CSV table of C-alpha atoms in Angstrom, one decimal:
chain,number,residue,atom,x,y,z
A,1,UNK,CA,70.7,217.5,112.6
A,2,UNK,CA,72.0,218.8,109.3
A,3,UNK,CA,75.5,218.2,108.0
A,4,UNK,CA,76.0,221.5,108.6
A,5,UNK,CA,75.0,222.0,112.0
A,6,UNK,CA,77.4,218.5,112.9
A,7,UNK,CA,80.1,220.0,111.2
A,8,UNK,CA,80.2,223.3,113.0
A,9,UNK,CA,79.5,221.6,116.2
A,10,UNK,CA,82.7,219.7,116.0
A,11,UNK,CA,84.0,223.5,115.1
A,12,UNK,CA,83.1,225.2,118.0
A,13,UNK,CA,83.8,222.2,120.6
A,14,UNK,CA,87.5,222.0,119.3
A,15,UNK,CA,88.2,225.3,119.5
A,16,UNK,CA,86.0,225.7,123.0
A,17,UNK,CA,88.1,222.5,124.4
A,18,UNK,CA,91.6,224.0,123.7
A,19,UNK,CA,91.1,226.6,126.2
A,20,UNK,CA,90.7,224.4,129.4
A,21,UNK,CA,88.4,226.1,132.2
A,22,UNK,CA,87.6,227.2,136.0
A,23,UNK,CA,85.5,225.4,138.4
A,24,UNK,CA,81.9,226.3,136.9
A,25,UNK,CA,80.8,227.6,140.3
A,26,UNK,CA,81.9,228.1,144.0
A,27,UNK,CA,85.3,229.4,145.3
A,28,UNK,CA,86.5,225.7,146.3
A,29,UNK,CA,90.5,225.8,145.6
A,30,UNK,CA,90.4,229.6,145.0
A,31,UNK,CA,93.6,231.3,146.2
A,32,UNK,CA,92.9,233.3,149.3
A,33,UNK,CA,92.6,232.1,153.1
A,34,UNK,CA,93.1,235.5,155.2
A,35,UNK,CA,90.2,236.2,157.2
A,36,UNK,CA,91.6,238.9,158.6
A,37,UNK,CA,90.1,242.4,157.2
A,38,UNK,CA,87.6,245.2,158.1
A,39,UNK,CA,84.7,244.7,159.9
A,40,UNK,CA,81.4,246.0,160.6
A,41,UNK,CA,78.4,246.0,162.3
A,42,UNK,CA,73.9,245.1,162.0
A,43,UNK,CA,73.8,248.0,162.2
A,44,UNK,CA,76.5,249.2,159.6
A,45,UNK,CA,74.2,246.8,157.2
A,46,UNK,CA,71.2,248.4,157.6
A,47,UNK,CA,72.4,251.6,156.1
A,48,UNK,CA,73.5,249.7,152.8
A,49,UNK,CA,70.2,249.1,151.2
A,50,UNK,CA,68.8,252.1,151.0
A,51,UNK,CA,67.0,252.8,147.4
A,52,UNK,CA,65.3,250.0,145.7
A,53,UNK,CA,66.3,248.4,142.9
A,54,UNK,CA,64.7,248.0,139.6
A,55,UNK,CA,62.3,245.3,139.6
A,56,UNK,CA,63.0,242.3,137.6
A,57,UNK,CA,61.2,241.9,134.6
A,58,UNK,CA,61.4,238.5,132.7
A,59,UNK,CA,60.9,239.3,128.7
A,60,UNK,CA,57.9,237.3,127.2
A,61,UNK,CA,58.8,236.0,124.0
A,62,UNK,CA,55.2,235.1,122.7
A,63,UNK,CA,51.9,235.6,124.3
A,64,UNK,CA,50.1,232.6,125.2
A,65,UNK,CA,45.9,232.2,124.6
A,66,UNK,CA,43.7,232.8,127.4
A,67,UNK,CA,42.2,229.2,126.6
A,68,UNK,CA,45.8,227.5,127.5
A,69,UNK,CA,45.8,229.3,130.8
A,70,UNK,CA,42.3,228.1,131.4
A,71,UNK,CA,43.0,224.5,130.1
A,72,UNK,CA,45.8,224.5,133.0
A,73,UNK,CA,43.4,225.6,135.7
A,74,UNK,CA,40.7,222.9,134.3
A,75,UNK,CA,44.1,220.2,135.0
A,76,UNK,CA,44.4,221.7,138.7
A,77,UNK,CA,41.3,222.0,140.2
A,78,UNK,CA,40.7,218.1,138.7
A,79,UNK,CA,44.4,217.0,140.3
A,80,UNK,CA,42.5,218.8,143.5
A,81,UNK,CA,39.5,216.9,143.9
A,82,UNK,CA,41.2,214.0,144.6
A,83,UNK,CA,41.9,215.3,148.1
A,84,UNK,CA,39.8,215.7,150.8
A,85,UNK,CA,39.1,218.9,152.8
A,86,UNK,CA,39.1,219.3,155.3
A,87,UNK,CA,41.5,216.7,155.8
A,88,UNK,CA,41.3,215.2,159.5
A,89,UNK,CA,43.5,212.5,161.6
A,90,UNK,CA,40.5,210.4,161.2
A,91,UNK,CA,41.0,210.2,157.2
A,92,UNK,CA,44.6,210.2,157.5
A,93,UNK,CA,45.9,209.1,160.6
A,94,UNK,CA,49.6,209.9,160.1
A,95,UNK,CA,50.7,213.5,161.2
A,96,UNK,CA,53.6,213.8,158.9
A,97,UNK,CA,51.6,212.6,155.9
A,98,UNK,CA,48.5,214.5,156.3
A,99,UNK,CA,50.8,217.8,156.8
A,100,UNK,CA,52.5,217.2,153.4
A,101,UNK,CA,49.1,216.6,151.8
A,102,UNK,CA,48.1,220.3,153.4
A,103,UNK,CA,51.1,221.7,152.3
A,104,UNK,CA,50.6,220.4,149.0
A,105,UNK,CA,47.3,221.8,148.8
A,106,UNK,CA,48.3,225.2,150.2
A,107,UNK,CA,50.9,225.8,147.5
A,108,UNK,CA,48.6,224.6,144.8
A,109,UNK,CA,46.0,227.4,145.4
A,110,UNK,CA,48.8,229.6,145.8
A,111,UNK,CA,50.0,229.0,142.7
A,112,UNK,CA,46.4,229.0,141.3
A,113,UNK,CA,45.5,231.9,142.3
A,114,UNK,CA,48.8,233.8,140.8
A,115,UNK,CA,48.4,231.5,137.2
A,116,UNK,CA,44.3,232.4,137.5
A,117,UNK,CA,44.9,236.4,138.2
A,118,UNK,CA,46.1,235.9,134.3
A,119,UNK,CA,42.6,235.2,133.0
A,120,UNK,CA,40.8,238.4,134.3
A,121,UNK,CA,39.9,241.1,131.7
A,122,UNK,CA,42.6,243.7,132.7
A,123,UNK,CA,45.1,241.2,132.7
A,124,UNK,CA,47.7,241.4,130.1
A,125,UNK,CA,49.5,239.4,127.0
A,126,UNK,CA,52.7,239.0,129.7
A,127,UNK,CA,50.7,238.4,132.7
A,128,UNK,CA,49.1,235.3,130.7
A,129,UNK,CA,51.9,234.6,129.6
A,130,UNK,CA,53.9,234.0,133.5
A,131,UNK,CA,50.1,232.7,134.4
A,132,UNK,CA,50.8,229.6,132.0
A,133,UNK,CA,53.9,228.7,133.8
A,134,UNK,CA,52.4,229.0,137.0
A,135,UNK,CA,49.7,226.2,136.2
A,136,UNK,CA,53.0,224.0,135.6
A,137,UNK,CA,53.6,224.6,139.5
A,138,UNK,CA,49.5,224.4,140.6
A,139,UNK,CA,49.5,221.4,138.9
A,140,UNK,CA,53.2,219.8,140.1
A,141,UNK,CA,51.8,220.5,144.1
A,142,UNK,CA,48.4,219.3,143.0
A,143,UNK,CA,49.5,216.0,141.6
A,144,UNK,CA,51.7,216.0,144.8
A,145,UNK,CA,49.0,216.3,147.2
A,146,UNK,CA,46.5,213.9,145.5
A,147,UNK,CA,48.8,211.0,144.8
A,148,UNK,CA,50.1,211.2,148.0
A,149,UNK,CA,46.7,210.9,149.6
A,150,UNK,CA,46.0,208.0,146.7
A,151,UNK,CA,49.4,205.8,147.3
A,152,UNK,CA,47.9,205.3,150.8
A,153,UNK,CA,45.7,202.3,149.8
A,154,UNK,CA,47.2,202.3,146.9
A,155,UNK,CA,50.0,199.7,146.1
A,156,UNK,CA,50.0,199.8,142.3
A,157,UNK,CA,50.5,203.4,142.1
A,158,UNK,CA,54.1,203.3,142.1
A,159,UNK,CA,54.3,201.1,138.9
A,160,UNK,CA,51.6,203.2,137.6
A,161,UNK,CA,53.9,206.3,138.1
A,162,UNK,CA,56.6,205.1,137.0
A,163,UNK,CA,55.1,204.2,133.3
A,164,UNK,CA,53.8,208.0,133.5
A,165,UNK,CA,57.6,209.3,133.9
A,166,UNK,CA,59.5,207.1,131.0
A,167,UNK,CA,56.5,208.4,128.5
A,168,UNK,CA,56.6,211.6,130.0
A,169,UNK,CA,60.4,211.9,129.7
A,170,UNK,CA,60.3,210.5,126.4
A,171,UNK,CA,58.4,213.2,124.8
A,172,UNK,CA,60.3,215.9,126.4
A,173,UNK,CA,63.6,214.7,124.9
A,174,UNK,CA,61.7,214.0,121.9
A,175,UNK,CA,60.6,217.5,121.8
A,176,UNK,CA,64.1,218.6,122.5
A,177,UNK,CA,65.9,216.9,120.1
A,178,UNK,CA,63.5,217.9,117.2
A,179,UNK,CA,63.3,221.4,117.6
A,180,UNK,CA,62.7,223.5,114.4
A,181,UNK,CA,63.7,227.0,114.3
A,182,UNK,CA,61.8,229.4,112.7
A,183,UNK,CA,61.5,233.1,112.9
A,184,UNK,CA,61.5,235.9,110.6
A,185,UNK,CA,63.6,239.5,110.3
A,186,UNK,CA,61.1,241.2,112.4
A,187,UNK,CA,61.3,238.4,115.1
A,188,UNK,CA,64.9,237.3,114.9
A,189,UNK,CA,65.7,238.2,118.8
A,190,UNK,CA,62.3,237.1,120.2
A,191,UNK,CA,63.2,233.6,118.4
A,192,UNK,CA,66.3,233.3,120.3
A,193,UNK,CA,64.2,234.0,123.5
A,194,UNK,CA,62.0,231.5,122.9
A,195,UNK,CA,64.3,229.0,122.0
A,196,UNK,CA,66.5,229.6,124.5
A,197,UNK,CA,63.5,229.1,127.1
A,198,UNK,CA,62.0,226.4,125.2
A,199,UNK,CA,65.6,224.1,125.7
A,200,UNK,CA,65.6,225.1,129.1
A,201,UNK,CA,63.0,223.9,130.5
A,202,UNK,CA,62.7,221.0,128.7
A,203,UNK,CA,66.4,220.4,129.8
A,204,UNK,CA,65.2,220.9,133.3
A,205,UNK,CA,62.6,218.2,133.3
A,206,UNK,CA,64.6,215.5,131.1
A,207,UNK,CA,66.9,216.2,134.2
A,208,UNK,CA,64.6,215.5,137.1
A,209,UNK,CA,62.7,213.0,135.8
A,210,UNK,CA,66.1,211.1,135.0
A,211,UNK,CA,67.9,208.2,137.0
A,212,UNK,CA,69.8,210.4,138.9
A,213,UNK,CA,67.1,212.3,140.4
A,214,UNK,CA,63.5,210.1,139.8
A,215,UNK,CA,64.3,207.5,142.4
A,216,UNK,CA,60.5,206.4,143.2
A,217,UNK,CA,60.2,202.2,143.6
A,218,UNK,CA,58.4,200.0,146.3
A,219,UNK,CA,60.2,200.8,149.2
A,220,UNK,CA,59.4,204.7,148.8
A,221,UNK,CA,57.0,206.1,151.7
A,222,UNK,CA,53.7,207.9,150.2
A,223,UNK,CA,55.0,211.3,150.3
A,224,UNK,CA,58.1,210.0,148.0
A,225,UNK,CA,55.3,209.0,145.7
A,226,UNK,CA,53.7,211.8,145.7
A,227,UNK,CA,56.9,214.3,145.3
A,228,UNK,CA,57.9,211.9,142.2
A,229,UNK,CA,54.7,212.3,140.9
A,230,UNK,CA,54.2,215.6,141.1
A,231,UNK,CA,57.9,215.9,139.4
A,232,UNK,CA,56.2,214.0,136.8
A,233,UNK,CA,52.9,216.2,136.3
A,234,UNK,CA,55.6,218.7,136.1
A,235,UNK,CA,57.5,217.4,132.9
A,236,UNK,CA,54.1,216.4,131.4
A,237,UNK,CA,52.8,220.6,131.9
A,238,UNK,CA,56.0,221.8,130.5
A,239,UNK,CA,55.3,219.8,127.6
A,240,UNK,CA,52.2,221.4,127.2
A,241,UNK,CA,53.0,224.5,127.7
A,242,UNK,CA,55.9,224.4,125.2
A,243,UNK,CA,54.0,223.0,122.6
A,244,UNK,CA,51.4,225.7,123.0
A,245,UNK,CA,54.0,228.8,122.9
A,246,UNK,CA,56.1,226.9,120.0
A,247,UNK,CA,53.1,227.2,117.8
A,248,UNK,CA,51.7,230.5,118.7
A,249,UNK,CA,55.2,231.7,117.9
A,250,UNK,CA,55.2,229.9,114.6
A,251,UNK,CA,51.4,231.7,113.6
A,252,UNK,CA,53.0,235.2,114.3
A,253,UNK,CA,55.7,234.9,111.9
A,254,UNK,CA,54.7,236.5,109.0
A,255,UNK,CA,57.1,235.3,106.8
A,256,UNK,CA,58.4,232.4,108.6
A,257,UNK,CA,62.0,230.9,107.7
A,258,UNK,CA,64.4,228.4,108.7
A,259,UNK,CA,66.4,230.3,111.2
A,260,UNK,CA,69.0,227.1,112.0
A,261,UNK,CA,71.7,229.0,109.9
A,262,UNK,CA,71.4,232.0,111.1
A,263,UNK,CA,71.5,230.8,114.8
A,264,UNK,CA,74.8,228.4,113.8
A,265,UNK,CA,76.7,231.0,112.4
A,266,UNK,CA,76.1,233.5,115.5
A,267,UNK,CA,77.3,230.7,117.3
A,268,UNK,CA,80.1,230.3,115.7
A,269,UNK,CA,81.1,233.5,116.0
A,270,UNK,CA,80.4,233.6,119.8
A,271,UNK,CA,82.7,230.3,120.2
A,272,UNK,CA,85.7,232.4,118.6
A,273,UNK,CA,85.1,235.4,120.8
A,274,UNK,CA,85.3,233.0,123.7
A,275,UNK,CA,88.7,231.1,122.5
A,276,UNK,CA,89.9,235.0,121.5
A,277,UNK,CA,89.6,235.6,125.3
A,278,UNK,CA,92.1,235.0,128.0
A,279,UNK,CA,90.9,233.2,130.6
A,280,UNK,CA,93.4,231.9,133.6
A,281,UNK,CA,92.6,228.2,134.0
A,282,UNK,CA,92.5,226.4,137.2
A,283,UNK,CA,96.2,225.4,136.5
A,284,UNK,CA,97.8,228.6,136.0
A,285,UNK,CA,95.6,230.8,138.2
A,286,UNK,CA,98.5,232.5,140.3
A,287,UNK,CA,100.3,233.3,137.0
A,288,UNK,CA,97.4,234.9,135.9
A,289,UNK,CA,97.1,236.9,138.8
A,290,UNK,CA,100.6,237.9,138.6
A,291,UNK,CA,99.9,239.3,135.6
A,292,UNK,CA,97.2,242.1,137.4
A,293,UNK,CA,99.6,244.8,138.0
A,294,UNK,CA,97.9,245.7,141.5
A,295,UNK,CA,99.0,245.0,145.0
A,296,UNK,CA,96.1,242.5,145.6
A,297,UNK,CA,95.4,241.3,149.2
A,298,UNK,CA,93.4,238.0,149.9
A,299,UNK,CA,90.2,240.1,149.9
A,300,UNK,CA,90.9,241.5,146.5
A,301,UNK,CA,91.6,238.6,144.9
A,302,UNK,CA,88.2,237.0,145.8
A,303,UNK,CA,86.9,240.5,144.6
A,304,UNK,CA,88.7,239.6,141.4
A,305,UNK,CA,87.4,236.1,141.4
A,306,UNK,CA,84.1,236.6,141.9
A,307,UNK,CA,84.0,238.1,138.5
A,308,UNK,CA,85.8,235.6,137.0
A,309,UNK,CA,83.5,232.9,137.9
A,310,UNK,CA,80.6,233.8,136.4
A,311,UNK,CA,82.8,234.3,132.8
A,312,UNK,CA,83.4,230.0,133.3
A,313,UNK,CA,80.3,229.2,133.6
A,314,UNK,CA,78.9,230.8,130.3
A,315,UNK,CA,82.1,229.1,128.8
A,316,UNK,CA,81.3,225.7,130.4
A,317,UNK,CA,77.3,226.4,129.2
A,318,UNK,CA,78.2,227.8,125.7
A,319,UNK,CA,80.4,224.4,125.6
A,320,UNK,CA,76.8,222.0,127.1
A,321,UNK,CA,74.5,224.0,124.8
A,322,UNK,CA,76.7,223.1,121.6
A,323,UNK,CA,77.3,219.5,122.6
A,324,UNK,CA,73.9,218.8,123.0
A,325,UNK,CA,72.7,221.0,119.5
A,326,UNK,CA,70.4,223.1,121.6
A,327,UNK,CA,71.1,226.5,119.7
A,328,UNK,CA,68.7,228.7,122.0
A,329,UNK,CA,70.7,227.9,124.8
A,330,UNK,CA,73.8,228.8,123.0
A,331,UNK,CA,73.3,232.3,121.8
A,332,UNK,CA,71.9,232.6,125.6
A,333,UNK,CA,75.3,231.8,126.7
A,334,UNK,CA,76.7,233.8,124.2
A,335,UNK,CA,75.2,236.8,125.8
A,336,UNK,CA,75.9,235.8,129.1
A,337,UNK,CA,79.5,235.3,128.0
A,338,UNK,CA,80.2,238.5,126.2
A,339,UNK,CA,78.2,240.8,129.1
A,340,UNK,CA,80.4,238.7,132.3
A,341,UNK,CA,83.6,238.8,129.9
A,342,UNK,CA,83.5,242.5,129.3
A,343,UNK,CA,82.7,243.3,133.0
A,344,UNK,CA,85.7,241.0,134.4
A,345,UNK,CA,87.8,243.5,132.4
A,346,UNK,CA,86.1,246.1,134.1
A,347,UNK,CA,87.1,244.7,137.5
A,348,UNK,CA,90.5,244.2,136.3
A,349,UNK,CA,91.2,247.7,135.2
A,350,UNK,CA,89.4,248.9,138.3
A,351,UNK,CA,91.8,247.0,140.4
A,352,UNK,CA,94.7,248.0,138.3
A,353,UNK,CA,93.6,251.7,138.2
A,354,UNK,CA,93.2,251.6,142.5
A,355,UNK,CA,89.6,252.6,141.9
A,356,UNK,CA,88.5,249.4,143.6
A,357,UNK,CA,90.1,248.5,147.0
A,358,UNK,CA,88.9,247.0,150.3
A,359,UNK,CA,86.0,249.0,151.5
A,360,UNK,CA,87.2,250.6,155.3
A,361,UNK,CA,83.7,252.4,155.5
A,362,UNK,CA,80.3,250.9,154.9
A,363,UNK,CA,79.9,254.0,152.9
A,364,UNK,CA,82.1,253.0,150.8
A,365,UNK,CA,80.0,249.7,149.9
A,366,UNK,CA,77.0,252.0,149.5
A,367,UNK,CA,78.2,253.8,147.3
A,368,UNK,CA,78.9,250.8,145.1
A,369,UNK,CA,75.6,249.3,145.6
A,370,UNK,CA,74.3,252.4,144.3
A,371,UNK,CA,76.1,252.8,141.1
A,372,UNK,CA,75.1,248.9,140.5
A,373,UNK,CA,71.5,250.3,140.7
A,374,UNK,CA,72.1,253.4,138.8
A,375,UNK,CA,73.9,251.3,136.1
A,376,UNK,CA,70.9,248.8,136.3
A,377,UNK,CA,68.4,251.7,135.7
A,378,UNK,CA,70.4,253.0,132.9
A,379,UNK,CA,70.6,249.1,131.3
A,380,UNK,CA,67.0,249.2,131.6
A,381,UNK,CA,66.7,252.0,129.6
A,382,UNK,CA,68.5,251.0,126.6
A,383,UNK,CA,67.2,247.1,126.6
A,384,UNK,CA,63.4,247.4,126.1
A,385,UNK,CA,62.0,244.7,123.5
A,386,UNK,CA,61.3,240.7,124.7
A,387,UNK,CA,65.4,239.2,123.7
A,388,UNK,CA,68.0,237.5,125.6
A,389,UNK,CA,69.6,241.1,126.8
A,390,UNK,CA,66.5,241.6,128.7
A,391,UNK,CA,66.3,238.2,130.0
A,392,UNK,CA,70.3,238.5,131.3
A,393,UNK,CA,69.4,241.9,132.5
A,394,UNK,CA,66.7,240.3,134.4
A,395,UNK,CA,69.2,237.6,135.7
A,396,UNK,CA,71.6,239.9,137.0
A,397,UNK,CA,68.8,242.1,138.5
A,398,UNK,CA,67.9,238.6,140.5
A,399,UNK,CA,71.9,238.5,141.5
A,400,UNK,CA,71.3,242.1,143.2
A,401,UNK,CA,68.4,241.1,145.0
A,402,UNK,CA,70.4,238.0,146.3
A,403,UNK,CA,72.9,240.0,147.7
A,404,UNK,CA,70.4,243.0,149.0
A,405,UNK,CA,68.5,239.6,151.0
A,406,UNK,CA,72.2,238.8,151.9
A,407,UNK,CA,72.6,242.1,153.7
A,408,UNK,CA,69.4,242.2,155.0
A,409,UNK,CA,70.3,239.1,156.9
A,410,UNK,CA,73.0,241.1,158.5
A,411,UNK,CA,71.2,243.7,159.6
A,412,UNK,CA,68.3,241.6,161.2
A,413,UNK,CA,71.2,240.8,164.0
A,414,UNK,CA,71.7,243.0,167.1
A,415,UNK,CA,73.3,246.2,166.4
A,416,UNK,CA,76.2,246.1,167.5
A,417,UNK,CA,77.5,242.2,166.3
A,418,UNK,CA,80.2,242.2,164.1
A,419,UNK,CA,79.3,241.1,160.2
A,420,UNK,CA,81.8,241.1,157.4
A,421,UNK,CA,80.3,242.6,154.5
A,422,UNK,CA,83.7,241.8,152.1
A,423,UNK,CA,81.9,238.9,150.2
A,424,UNK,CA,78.7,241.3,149.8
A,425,UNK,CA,81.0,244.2,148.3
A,426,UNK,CA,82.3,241.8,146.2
A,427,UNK,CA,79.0,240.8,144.6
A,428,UNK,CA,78.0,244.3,144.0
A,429,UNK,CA,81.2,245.7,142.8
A,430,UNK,CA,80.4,242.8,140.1
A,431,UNK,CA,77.2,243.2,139.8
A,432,UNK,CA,77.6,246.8,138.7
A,433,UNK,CA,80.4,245.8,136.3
A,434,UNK,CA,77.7,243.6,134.6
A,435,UNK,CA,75.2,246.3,134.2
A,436,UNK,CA,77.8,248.9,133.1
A,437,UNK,CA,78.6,246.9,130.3
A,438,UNK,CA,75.6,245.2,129.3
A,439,UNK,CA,73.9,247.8,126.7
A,440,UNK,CA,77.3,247.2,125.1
A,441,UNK,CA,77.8,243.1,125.8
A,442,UNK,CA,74.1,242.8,124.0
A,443,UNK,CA,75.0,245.0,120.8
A,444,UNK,CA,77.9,243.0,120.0
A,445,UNK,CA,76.2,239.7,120.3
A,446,UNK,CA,73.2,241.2,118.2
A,447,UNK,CA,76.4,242.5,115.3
A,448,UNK,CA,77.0,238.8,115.3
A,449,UNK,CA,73.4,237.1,115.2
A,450,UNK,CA,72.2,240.0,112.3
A,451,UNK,CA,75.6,239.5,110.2
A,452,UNK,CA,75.5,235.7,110.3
């Protein structure tokens, strides 16, 4: 890490740390209690999701080659041989054993099938590009299955395994600590995409291969073995893949420059917008709510607080990313922050203005489902080239298909039982906030990433 980059570090996390926080995620603590409120029926539910909503679409940052996705296949159907099939009581006597071997086996040529649909001729750069990260799952359930069947009769595999994670581990943080960012003027947003993925995943897997979560010693049954070394193939694929996309990324740049400056200063100016904003912290939360000037009930406030949630968590990630030096993650974060910030204000005004109250009529919730996909449509419209606004947009398009499943559930009970649909109305009167405001929230953080 450059002077620099320490110095603004220290910058950002002093000026992040003076402005305190809310729980990162769940309602525990949150003020409201009544369960009192309107209520509605299945069959009420079923008439909420009626139009589909846009389909998410992750942004590719880089294509991959067709030989990586091959190379990943090559790495499965080896993992695969190792297992017999058909696989009988005979081979494996115990039930519960030989059904996670299936199972193992099942999901790998699922996931094989999806990662080798990327290799046909009309396949595309993005399809071989979400084909590549499928191979990391064909070959997690693959290495799964086989050394499942292996630890069986064989003792040493644990040790063996455990070797495989600490190297395995190793290079992921090695890789993550010794990132180097380069893009070009052309490029600048797709290299905060791929940066931003690149720290994530490799985040993910220093994370479950750690102490915390790899827990895999002599006393572990043979499916533990397997599931830890499956985790493993997992960490080692990711690798891979990462290493692959990094330098295909690097060969496109046609005039490729140190971007670390560039990425610090946008930072910086997302960690001032974020102490700039007022936030209530978990100390203070009723005087902040005083300070709504609406009448809000208990339902209200949880409408209220459900879009303040979200806003803390991209503060509390903003805060991770910088104090680990992953800048990809940040400017993710950044975006996050400035789309969830600007939309909590949109709630609040709402709530001020009466223009959001406790639904009495399912129609009334969907009729704000609707404007969240109408406002989703519109979002897409105005975000269309591989950059982090695409990726949040297709985050909060995931959110909306949460809550759609949410309803759904609902609805799949007899007609006439009672449901509450509050918490669901909440979500989407959020939701649409978020995508009202994005095409805005993604222009201001794209002022600060070009001026820096």
């Amino acid at each position: 890490m450059t002077g620099r980059r320490g110095r603004h570090r220290r910058q950002f996390l002093a000026g992040l740390a003076a402005i305190g926080g809310v729980t990162v995620a769940g309602c525990n603590g949150l003020p409201w209690s009544d369960d009192t409120g309107p209520t509605f029926t299945a069959a009420d539910a079923a008439t909420v999701v009626t139009d589909p909503a846009p389909p998410i679409e992750w942004p590719v940052p880089v294509v991959p080659a067709a030989s990586a996705v091959g190379e990943g296949l090559e790495r499965v159907d080896t993992l695969l041989a190792g297992v017999p099939d058909p696989l009988d009581a005979e081979t494996v006597p115990n039930g519960v054993v030989r059904e996670a071997i299936r199972d193992g086996r099942a999901s790998t040529r699922e996931h094989r099938a999806e990662a080798a649909a990327a290799t046909e001729d009309s396949a595309t750069g993005n399809d071989r590009y979400h084909g590549l990260h499928a191979t990391r799952d064909a070959r997690e359930s693959a290495r799964s299955a086989t050394a499942t069947f292996a630890a069986i009769d064989d003792d040493r595999l644990v040790e063996t395994v455990r070797d495989e994670r600490r190297e395995v581990r190793s290079i992921a943080r090695d890789q993550l600590e010794s990132v180097a960012y380069r893009g070009s003027e052309d490029r600048l947003l797709r290299s905060a995409l791929l940066y931003a993925r690149l720290e994530s995943d490799l985040e993910r897997v220093t994370t479950r291969l750690g102490d915390r979560h790899w827990d895999i010693g002599p006393d572990s049954t043979v499916v533990d073995i397997g599931t830890g070394a499956g985790t493993v193939e997992f960490g080692a694929a990711t690798t891979a893949v990462w290493d692959h996309l990094d330098e295909r990324h690097r060969d496109r740049l046609a005039e490729p420059a140190d971007v670390t400056a560039v990425f610090d200063a946008a930072l910086e100016a997302s960690a001032e917008r974020v102490d700039a904003a007022a936030l209530p912290d978990r100390r203070d939360a009723r005087d902040w709510l005083d300070d709504v000037d609406a009448d809000l009930d208990d339902h209200l406030e949880q409408v209220l607080w459900r879009a303040i949630n979200p806003v803390s968590s991209a503060k509390y990630g903003l805060r991770t990313a910088i104090d680990s030096e992953q800048l990809g993650r940040g400017l993710h974060e950044a975006v996050r922050f400035e789309q969830r910030y600007r939309a909590l204000e949109h709630v609040r005004d709402g709530l001020e203005a009466g223009t959001i109250a406790v639904p009495e009529t399912v129609d009334e919730i969907r009729t704000v489902r609707t404007a969240a996909v109408d406002a989703a449509a519109s979002a897409r419209e105005s975000l269309t080239d591989p950059s982090l606004g695409t990726s949040v947009l297709a985050e909060t398009l995931r959110s909306l298909e949460w809550t759609d499943d949410r309803v759904r559930q609902a609805a799949d009970n007899d007609a006439e039982t009672v449901v509450s649909l509050i918490d669901e109305y909440g979500e989407y009167t959020r939701l649409r906030a978020q995508f009202e405001v994005l095409p805005d929230a993604v222009a201001a953080f794209r002022t600060r990433l070009r001026e820096a």
